[in-house]
CSV table of C-alpha atoms and ligand atoms in Angstrom, one decimal:
chain,number,residue,atom,x,y,z
A,15,MET,CA,-1.7,1.0,-5.2
A,16,ILE,CA,-1.7,-1.4,-2.2
A,17,VAL,CA,-2.4,0.5,1.0
A,18,LEU,CA,-2.0,-1.1,4.4
A,19,GLY,CA,-4.5,0.4,6.9
A,20,ILE,CA,-4.4,0.4,10.7
A,21,GLU,CA,-7.3,1.0,13.0
A,22,SER,CA,-6.8,1.2,16.8
A,23,SER,CA,-9.0,4.1,17.9
A,24,CYS,CA,-11.1,2.1,20.5
A,25,ASP,CA,-11.3,-1.6,21.3
A,26,GLU,CA,-10.7,-3.2,17.8
A,27,CYS,CA,-7.2,-3.8,16.8
A,28,SER,CA,-7.3,-4.1,13.0
A,29,VAL,CA,-4.9,-4.2,10.0
A,30,ALA,CA,-6.2,-4.4,6.4
A,31,ILE,CA,-4.7,-4.5,3.0
A,32,VAL,CA,-6.7,-2.8,0.2
A,33,ARG,CA,-5.9,-2.4,-3.4
A,34,ASP,CA,-6.8,0.9,-5.2
A,35,GLY,CA,-9.3,1.9,-2.4
A,36,GLU,CA,-11.8,-0.9,-3.3
A,37,GLU,CA,-10.4,-4.5,-3.4
A,38,ILE,CA,-10.0,-5.9,0.1
A,39,LEU,CA,-7.1,-8.3,0.1
A,40,ALA,CA,-7.2,-8.8,3.9
A,41,ASN,CA,-9.1,-7.3,6.8
A,42,ILE,CA,-8.1,-8.7,10.2
A,43,VAL,CA,-10.1,-7.4,13.2
A,44,ALA,CA,-9.1,-8.5,16.7
A,45,THR,CA,-11.8,-7.4,19.0
A,46,GLN,CA,-11.2,-6.8,22.7
A,47,ILE,CA,-14.9,-7.3,23.7
A,48,GLU,CA,-14.1,-10.2,26.0
A,49,GLU,CA,-11.5,-8.3,27.9
A,50,HIS,CA,-13.9,-5.4,28.6
A,51,LEU,CA,-16.9,-7.6,29.3
A,52,GLU,CA,-16.7,-7.5,33.1
A,53,TYR,CA,-16.6,-3.7,33.1
A,54,GLN,CA,-19.6,-3.5,30.6
A,55,GLY,CA,-17.6,-0.8,28.7
A,56,VAL,CA,-14.2,0.0,27.2
A,57,VAL,CA,-11.5,0.6,29.8
A,58,PRO,CA,-9.0,2.9,28.0
A,59,GLU,CA,-5.9,1.6,29.9
A,60,ILE,CA,-6.7,-2.0,29.1
A,61,ALA,CA,-7.5,-1.1,25.5
A,62,SER,CA,-4.1,0.6,24.9
A,63,ARG,CA,-2.1,-2.2,26.5
A,64,LEU,CA,-3.9,-4.8,24.4
A,65,HIS,CA,-3.3,-2.9,21.2
A,66,ALA,CA,0.4,-2.8,22.1
A,67,GLU,CA,0.4,-6.6,22.5
A,68,TRP,CA,-1.7,-7.4,19.5
A,69,ILE,CA,-0.6,-4.9,16.8
A,70,VAL,CA,2.4,-6.9,15.5
A,71,PRO,CA,0.6,-10.3,15.3
A,72,VAL,CA,-2.5,-8.7,13.7
A,73,TYR,CA,-0.1,-7.1,11.1
A,74,ARG,CA,1.5,-10.4,10.4
A,75,ASP,CA,-1.9,-12.1,10.0
A,76,ALA,CA,-3.0,-9.5,7.5
A,77,ILE,CA,0.2,-9.8,5.4
A,78,LYS,CA,-0.3,-13.6,5.4
A,79,ALA,CA,-4.0,-13.5,4.6
A,80,ALA,CA,-3.4,-11.0,1.7
A,81,GLY,CA,-0.7,-13.3,0.3
A,82,ILE,CA,1.7,-10.4,-0.1
A,83,LYS,CA,5.2,-9.5,1.0
A,84,PRO,CA,5.9,-6.3,3.1
A,85,SER,CA,7.8,-4.9,0.1
A,86,ASP,CA,4.5,-5.0,-1.9
A,87,ILE,CA,3.0,-2.3,0.4
A,88,ASP,CA,2.9,1.1,-1.4
A,89,ALA,CA,1.6,3.2,1.5
A,90,VAL,CA,0.4,3.1,5.1
A,91,ALA,CA,-2.8,4.8,6.3
A,92,VAL,CA,-3.7,5.0,10.0
A,93,THR,CA,-6.5,6.3,12.1
A,94,ALA,CA,-5.1,9.4,13.8
A,95,ARG,CA,-8.3,11.0,15.1
A,96,PRO,CA,-10.6,10.9,17.0
A,97,GLY,CA,-10.5,8.2,19.6
A,98,LEU,CA,-9.0,7.0,22.9
A,99,VAL,CA,-5.6,8.7,22.9
A,100,GLY,CA,-3.6,5.7,24.3
A,101,SER,CA,-5.2,3.4,21.7
A,102,LEU,CA,-4.6,5.8,18.8
A,103,MET,CA,-1.0,6.2,20.0
A,104,VAL,CA,-0.2,2.5,19.4
A,105,GLY,CA,-1.6,2.5,15.9
A,106,VAL,CA,0.1,5.8,15.0
A,107,CYS,CA,3.5,4.7,16.3
A,108,PHE,CA,3.3,1.4,14.6
A,109,ALA,CA,2.3,3.0,11.3
A,110,LYS,CA,5.1,5.6,11.5
A,111,SER,CA,7.7,2.8,12.1
A,112,LEU,CA,6.3,0.6,9.4
A,113,ALA,CA,6.2,3.4,6.8
A,114,TRP,CA,9.6,4.6,7.7
A,115,SER,CA,11.2,1.1,7.5
A,116,LEU,CA,9.6,0.4,4.2
A,117,GLY,CA,10.3,3.9,2.8
A,118,VAL,CA,6.7,4.4,1.7
A,119,PRO,CA,4.3,7.3,2.3
A,120,LEU,CA,2.3,7.6,5.5
A,121,VAL,CA,-1.1,9.3,5.9
A,122,GLY,CA,-3.0,9.9,9.1
A,123,VAL,CA,-6.8,9.8,8.5
A,124,ASP,CA,-10.0,10.6,10.2
A,125,HIS,CA,-12.0,7.7,11.7
A,126,ILE,CA,-15.3,9.4,11.0
A,127,LEU,CA,-14.5,9.8,7.3
A,128,GLY,CA,-13.3,6.2,7.3
A,129,HIS,CA,-16.8,4.9,8.5
A,130,LEU,CA,-18.5,7.1,5.9
A,131,TYR,CA,-16.2,5.6,3.2
A,132,ALA,CA,-17.0,1.9,4.1
A,133,PRO,CA,-19.9,1.4,1.7
A,134,ASN,CA,-17.6,2.4,-1.2
A,135,LEU,CA,-15.7,-0.8,-0.6
A,136,GLN,CA,-18.7,-2.7,-1.9
A,137,ALA,CA,-20.2,-0.6,-4.6
A,138,PRO,CA,-19.2,2.6,-6.4
A,139,ILE,CA,-21.2,5.5,-5.0
A,140,ALA,CA,-22.3,8.6,-6.9
A,141,TYR,CA,-22.0,11.8,-4.8
A,142,PRO,CA,-23.5,14.1,-3.6
A,143,ALA,CA,-25.0,12.1,-0.8
A,144,LEU,CA,-26.4,12.4,2.6
A,145,GLY,CA,-24.0,10.7,5.1
A,146,VAL,CA,-25.2,9.2,8.4
A,147,LEU,CA,-22.6,8.0,10.9
A,148,VAL,CA,-24.1,6.1,13.8
A,149,SER,CA,-21.7,4.5,16.2
A,150,GLY,CA,-20.8,4.1,19.9
A,151,GLY,CA,-19.0,7.5,19.9
A,152,HIS,CA,-20.7,9.5,17.1
A,153,THR,CA,-24.0,10.4,15.7
A,154,ILE,CA,-23.6,12.6,12.6
A,155,ILE,CA,-25.9,13.6,9.8
A,156,CYS,CA,-24.0,15.3,7.0
A,157,SER,CA,-24.1,16.4,3.4
A,158,MET,CA,-21.3,15.0,1.3
A,159,LYS,CA,-20.0,16.3,-2.0
A,160,GLY,CA,-17.4,13.5,-2.1
A,161,VAL,CA,-15.5,11.3,0.1
A,162,HIS,CA,-13.6,14.2,1.6
A,163,GLU,CA,-16.1,17.0,1.6
A,164,VAL,CA,-18.4,16.8,4.6
A,165,GLU,CA,-20.8,19.4,5.9
A,166,VAL,CA,-22.3,18.5,9.3
A,167,LEU,CA,-26.0,19.2,9.5
A,168,GLY,CA,-26.8,17.5,12.8
A,169,THR,CA,-25.4,15.6,15.6
A,170,THR,CA,-26.5,14.4,19.1
A,171,LEU,CA,-27.0,16.8,22.0
A,172,ASP,CA,-26.1,14.2,24.5
A,173,ASP,CA,-25.4,10.4,24.0
A,174,ALA,CA,-24.4,8.8,20.7
A,175,VAL,CA,-27.0,6.4,19.4
A,176,GLY,CA,-24.8,3.3,20.0
A,177,GLU,CA,-24.0,4.6,23.5
A,178,ALA,CA,-27.8,4.7,24.2
A,179,PHE,CA,-28.0,1.0,23.2
A,180,ASP,CA,-25.0,0.1,25.3
A,181,LYS,CA,-26.3,2.0,28.4
A,182,VAL,CA,-29.8,0.5,28.3
A,183,ALA,CA,-28.3,-3.0,28.0
A,184,LYS,CA,-25.9,-2.2,30.9
A,185,HIS,CA,-28.8,-1.0,33.0
A,186,TYR,CA,-30.8,-4.2,32.5
A,187,ASN,CA,-27.7,-6.4,32.7
A,188,TRP,CA,-28.3,-7.8,29.2
A,189,GLY,CA,-24.6,-7.8,28.3
A,190,TYR,CA,-22.0,-5.9,26.3
A,191,PRO,CA,-21.9,-4.3,23.8
A,192,GLY,CA,-25.6,-3.6,23.9
A,193,GLY,CA,-26.4,-3.0,20.2
A,194,VAL,CA,-26.1,-6.6,18.9
A,195,ILE,CA,-27.8,-8.0,22.0
A,196,ILE,CA,-30.8,-5.6,21.9
A,197,ASP,CA,-31.1,-6.2,18.1
A,198,LYS,CA,-31.3,-10.0,18.8
A,199,MET,CA,-33.7,-9.7,21.8
A,200,ALA,CA,-35.9,-7.3,19.8
A,201,GLN,CA,-36.6,-10.1,17.3
A,202,GLU,CA,-38.6,-11.9,20.0
A,203,GLY,CA,-40.3,-8.8,21.4
A,204,ASP,CA,-43.3,-6.6,20.7
A,205,ALA,CA,-42.1,-3.1,19.7
A,206,THR,CA,-45.6,-1.7,20.4
A,207,ALA,CA,-45.7,-2.8,24.1
A,208,PHE,CA,-44.2,0.5,25.3
A,209,ALA,CA,-44.5,3.9,23.6
A,210,PHE,CA,-41.1,5.2,24.6
A,211,PRO,CA,-40.5,8.9,23.7
A,212,VAL,CA,-39.0,9.8,20.2
A,213,SER,CA,-37.2,13.1,20.5
A,214,ASN,CA,-38.2,15.6,17.8
A,215,LEU,CA,-36.0,18.7,18.1
A,216,ALA,CA,-37.1,20.4,14.8
A,217,HIS,CA,-38.9,23.2,16.5
A,218,LYS,CA,-36.1,24.0,18.9
A,219,GLY,CA,-33.6,25.1,16.2
A,220,HIS,CA,-32.0,21.7,16.1
A,221,THR,CA,-33.5,20.5,12.8
A,222,TYR,CA,-31.2,17.6,12.2
A,223,ASP,CA,-30.1,16.9,15.8
A,224,VAL,CA,-31.1,14.1,18.1
A,225,SER,CA,-31.2,13.5,21.8
A,226,TYR,CA,-31.2,10.3,23.7
A,227,SER,CA,-31.2,11.3,27.4
A,228,GLY,CA,-35.1,11.4,27.6
A,229,LEU,CA,-35.4,8.0,26.0
A,230,LYS,CA,-32.7,6.5,28.2
A,231,THR,CA,-34.4,7.7,31.4
A,232,ALA,CA,-37.8,6.5,30.2
A,233,VAL,CA,-36.5,3.0,29.4
A,234,ALA,CA,-34.5,2.7,32.6
A,235,TYR,CA,-36.7,4.4,35.2
A,236,GLN,CA,-40.1,5.4,33.9
A,237,ARG,CA,-41.3,2.5,31.9
A,238,PRO,CA,-44.6,2.1,33.8
A,239,GLN,CA,-45.7,5.4,32.3
A,240,PHE,CA,-45.0,4.3,28.8
A,241,LEU,CA,-46.6,0.8,29.0
A,242,LYS,CA,-49.3,0.3,26.3
A,243,HIS,CA,-50.1,-3.3,26.8
A,244,GLY,CA,-48.5,-6.5,28.0
A,245,ASP,CA,-46.1,-7.2,30.9
A,246,ILE,CA,-44.1,-4.4,32.3
A,247,ASP,CA,-41.1,-6.6,33.0
A,248,ASN,CA,-41.0,-8.4,29.7
A,249,GLN,CA,-37.4,-7.9,28.7
A,250,ALA,CA,-37.8,-8.6,25.0
A,251,ASN,CA,-40.7,-6.1,24.8
A,252,ILE,CA,-38.6,-3.5,26.5
A,253,ALA,CA,-35.7,-4.1,24.0
A,254,ALA,CA,-37.9,-4.1,21.0
A,255,SER,CA,-39.8,-0.9,22.1
A,256,PHE,CA,-36.5,0.9,22.9
A,257,GLN,CA,-34.9,-0.1,19.6
A,258,LYS,CA,-37.9,1.2,17.7
A,259,ALA,CA,-37.8,4.6,19.6
A,260,ALA,CA,-34.1,4.9,19.2
A,261,ILE,CA,-34.1,4.3,15.5
A,262,GLU,CA,-37.3,6.4,14.8
A,263,THR,CA,-35.4,9.2,16.7
A,264,MET,CA,-32.7,9.0,13.9
A,265,MET,CA,-35.3,8.6,11.1
A,266,LEU,CA,-36.9,12.0,11.7
A,267,PRO,CA,-33.8,14.2,11.1
A,268,ILE,CA,-32.6,11.9,8.3
A,269,MET,CA,-35.9,12.4,6.4
A,270,ARG,CA,-35.8,16.1,7.0
A,271,ALA,CA,-32.2,16.4,5.7
A,272,LEU,CA,-33.0,14.3,2.6
A,273,GLU,CA,-35.9,16.6,1.8
A,274,ASP,CA,-34.0,19.9,2.5
A,275,THR,CA,-30.8,18.9,0.7
A,276,GLY,CA,-32.5,17.1,-2.2
A,277,HIS,CA,-30.0,14.3,-2.0
A,278,LYS,CA,-31.1,11.0,-3.6
A,279,THR,CA,-28.2,9.0,-2.2
A,280,LEU,CA,-27.9,7.9,1.4
A,281,ILE,CA,-24.7,6.5,2.9
A,282,VAL,CA,-24.8,4.9,6.3
A,283,GLY,CA,-21.8,3.8,8.4
A,284,GLY,CA,-20.8,2.9,12.0
A,285,GLY,CA,-21.7,0.1,14.3
A,286,VAL,CA,-25.4,1.0,14.5
A,287,ALA,CA,-25.7,0.7,10.7
A,288,ALA,CA,-25.7,-3.1,11.5
A,289,ASN,CA,-29.0,-2.7,13.2
A,290,SER,CA,-31.6,-4.8,11.4
A,291,TYR,CA,-34.6,-2.5,12.2
A,292,PHE,CA,-32.6,0.6,11.1
A,293,ARG,CA,-31.6,-1.2,7.8
A,294,LYS,CA,-35.2,-2.1,7.2
A,295,ARG,CA,-36.5,1.4,7.8
A,296,LEU,CA,-33.9,3.0,5.6
A,297,SER,CA,-34.4,0.7,2.8
A,298,GLU,CA,-38.1,1.5,2.8
A,299,LEU,CA,-37.4,5.2,1.9
A,300,GLU,CA,-38.8,5.9,-1.5
A,301,GLY,CA,-36.7,7.6,-4.2
A,302,VAL,CA,-33.5,7.2,-2.3
A,303,ASP,CA,-30.5,4.9,-3.1
A,304,CYS,CA,-29.3,3.6,0.3
A,305,PHE,CA,-25.8,2.2,0.7
A,306,PHE,CA,-24.9,0.2,3.9
A,307,PRO,CA,-21.6,-1.5,4.6
A,308,SER,CA,-21.8,-5.3,5.1
A,309,LEU,CA,-22.1,-6.1,8.8
A,310,SER,CA,-18.3,-6.6,9.2
A,311,LEU,CA,-17.6,-3.2,7.7
A,312,CYS,CA,-20.1,-1.4,9.9
A,313,THR,CA,-18.1,-1.7,13.1
A,314,ASP,CA,-14.5,-0.6,13.5
A,315,ASN,CA,-12.2,-2.1,10.9
A,316,ALA,CA,-9.0,-1.1,9.1
A,317,ALA,CA,-10.3,-1.8,5.5
A,318,MET,CA,-12.3,1.5,5.7
A,319,ILE,CA,-9.1,3.3,6.8
A,320,ALA,CA,-7.0,1.8,4.0
A,321,GLY,CA,-9.8,2.5,1.5
A,322,TYR,CA,-10.3,6.1,2.5
A,323,GLY,CA,-6.5,6.6,3.0
A,324,TYR,CA,-6.0,5.7,-0.7
A,325,HIS,CA,-8.1,8.7,-1.7
A,326,CYS,CA,-6.2,10.9,0.8
A,327,LEU,CA,-3.0,9.8,-0.8
A,328,LEU,CA,-4.3,10.3,-4.3
A,329,ARG,CA,-5.0,14.0,-3.5
A,330,GLY,CA,-1.5,14.3,-2.1
A,331,ASP,CA,-2.1,14.1,1.6
A,332,ARG,CA,1.0,13.0,3.5
A,333,SER,CA,1.9,12.8,7.1
A,334,ASP,CA,5.5,12.8,8.4
A,335,LEU,CA,7.0,11.4,11.6
A,336,SER,CA,5.5,14.3,13.6
A,337,LEU,CA,2.0,12.8,13.2
A,338,ARG,CA,0.2,12.9,16.5
A,339,PRO,CA,-3.0,11.2,17.7
A,340,GLU,CA,-5.8,13.6,18.3
A,341,PRO,CA,-8.5,12.4,20.7
A,342,ARG,CA,-11.0,15.1,19.6
A,343,ILE,CA,-11.6,17.0,16.5
A,344,MET,CA,-13.5,20.3,16.1
A,345,ARG,CA,-14.0,20.4,12.3
A,346,PHE,CA,-17.4,18.8,12.4
A,347,GLN,CA,-19.3,22.0,12.8
A,348,LYS,CA,-23.0,22.2,12.1
A,349,LYS,CA,-24.9,24.1,9.3
A,350,LEU,CA,-28.2,25.7,10.0
A,351,GLN,CA,-31.5,24.5,8.2
A,352,LYS,CA,-32.0,27.8,6.3
A,353,ASP,CA,-28.5,27.6,4.8
A,354,VAL,CA,-29.1,23.9,3.8
A,355,GLN,CA,-32.3,24.9,2.0
A,356,LYS,CA,-30.6,27.9,0.3
A,357,ALA,CA,-27.7,25.7,-0.9
A,358,ALA,CA,-30.2,23.1,-2.3
A,359,GLN,CA,-32.0,25.8,-4.3
A,360,LYS,CA,-28.8,27.0,-6.0
B,429,KG4,O1,-18.4,1.9,14.9
B,429,KG4,P1,-18.2,1.1,16.1
B,429,KG4,O2,-17.7,-0.2,16.1
B,429,KG4,O3,-17.3,1.9,17.1
B,429,KG4,C1,-17.3,3.3,17.3
B,429,KG4,O4,-16.7,4.0,16.5
B,429,KG4,O5,-18.0,3.7,18.3
B,429,KG4,O6,-19.7,1.1,16.9
B,429,KG4,C2,-19.9,0.4,18.0
B,429,KG4,C3,-21.3,0.7,18.5
B,429,KG4,C4,-21.7,0.1,19.9
B,429,KG4,O7,-22.3,1.1,20.6
B,429,KG4,C5,-22.6,-1.1,19.6
B,429,KG4,O8,-23.5,-1.3,20.6
B,429,KG4,C6,-23.3,-0.6,18.3
B,429,KG4,O9,-22.3,0.1,17.6
B,429,KG4,N1,-23.8,-1.7,17.5
B,429,KG4,C7,-25.2,-1.8,17.3
B,429,KG4,C8,-25.3,-3.0,16.5
B,429,KG4,N2,-24.1,-3.6,16.3
B,429,KG4,C9,-23.2,-2.7,16.9
B,429,KG4,N3,-26.2,-1.1,17.6
B,429,KG4,C10,-27.5,-1.5,17.3
B,429,KG4,N4,-27.7,-2.6,16.6
B,429,KG4,C11,-26.7,-3.4,16.2
B,429,KG4,N5,-26.9,-4.5,15.5
B,430,ZN,ZN1,-16.0,3.7,14.8
């Protein structure tokens, strides 16, 4: 089955064509980074207007790159939630029109589940698994019985991890988006120059949660207090020490969740999954099979939407022309640690 996927939830306008949920025939991603650069963040109004301009050319490029005709498309999958409402609207409206004009099924899918599906595009994954979604908008640790069945164990109490990278980079004027830039700067820096705080919420009833507000404040305003050695204004050292603290903050609940659930498979998705220090730390975990998407499948792309959409279609999910974009979703509720341990013992 050939599924055409559409992703427009934030600042990437993407159309992909994927066969049977695994073979990527085309994955065109038009990024708006340059257009948002001067604001050091995504401006929703600009994002939706650009999606409206770009969606048709990106669709045409995808059809051409895949070497197919529109009539070869068997179904259309589109990110319907969560995201910026104006941006989602463009993708959803285009998807509805395309599916209607071709007379093929349409399915609106969840962006979060798309990110967690991305590693499946490279290798078959045996579930159950621990899923970790780390992006600019989300930080989620979850137990997965399959591609659809997700039980949220932990999330962030304040900023998403990618957002923390972006805000620190913005504070120091290092550029946008911050994640890639900090990752690069950190290669030249000493990660032990500053001992920035690593939040550990285990004792406060937030076993698998993280928080980034303390780290952000320390890096931006209180770095003299955390200086271990070296030069207080050495930018590469600040970047490397921040990156280390931000990633170690994620590692603690991930290790606790692996232990409590007994999962031996780990799936990581989202923009921060591209981080070189995070990838290194996760691949060092013993007794765990760790699946990362390739770098281009970490950040927003439509291949993950077409791939995950295929599985939604297989189980009979269909959307009709009443499909509406939903900026927020409530279904990612947390499970408490005692319930996680009880479930693992069964
Ligand atoms: O998944 P994504 O493209 O969009 C959302 O769904 O949010 O993630 C974008 C986020 C941004 O915050 C960006 O700074 C971060 O991913 N990011 C990284 C790296 N590459 C992208 N963060 C750390 N290290 C990276 N190499
Ligand atoms: Zn995303």
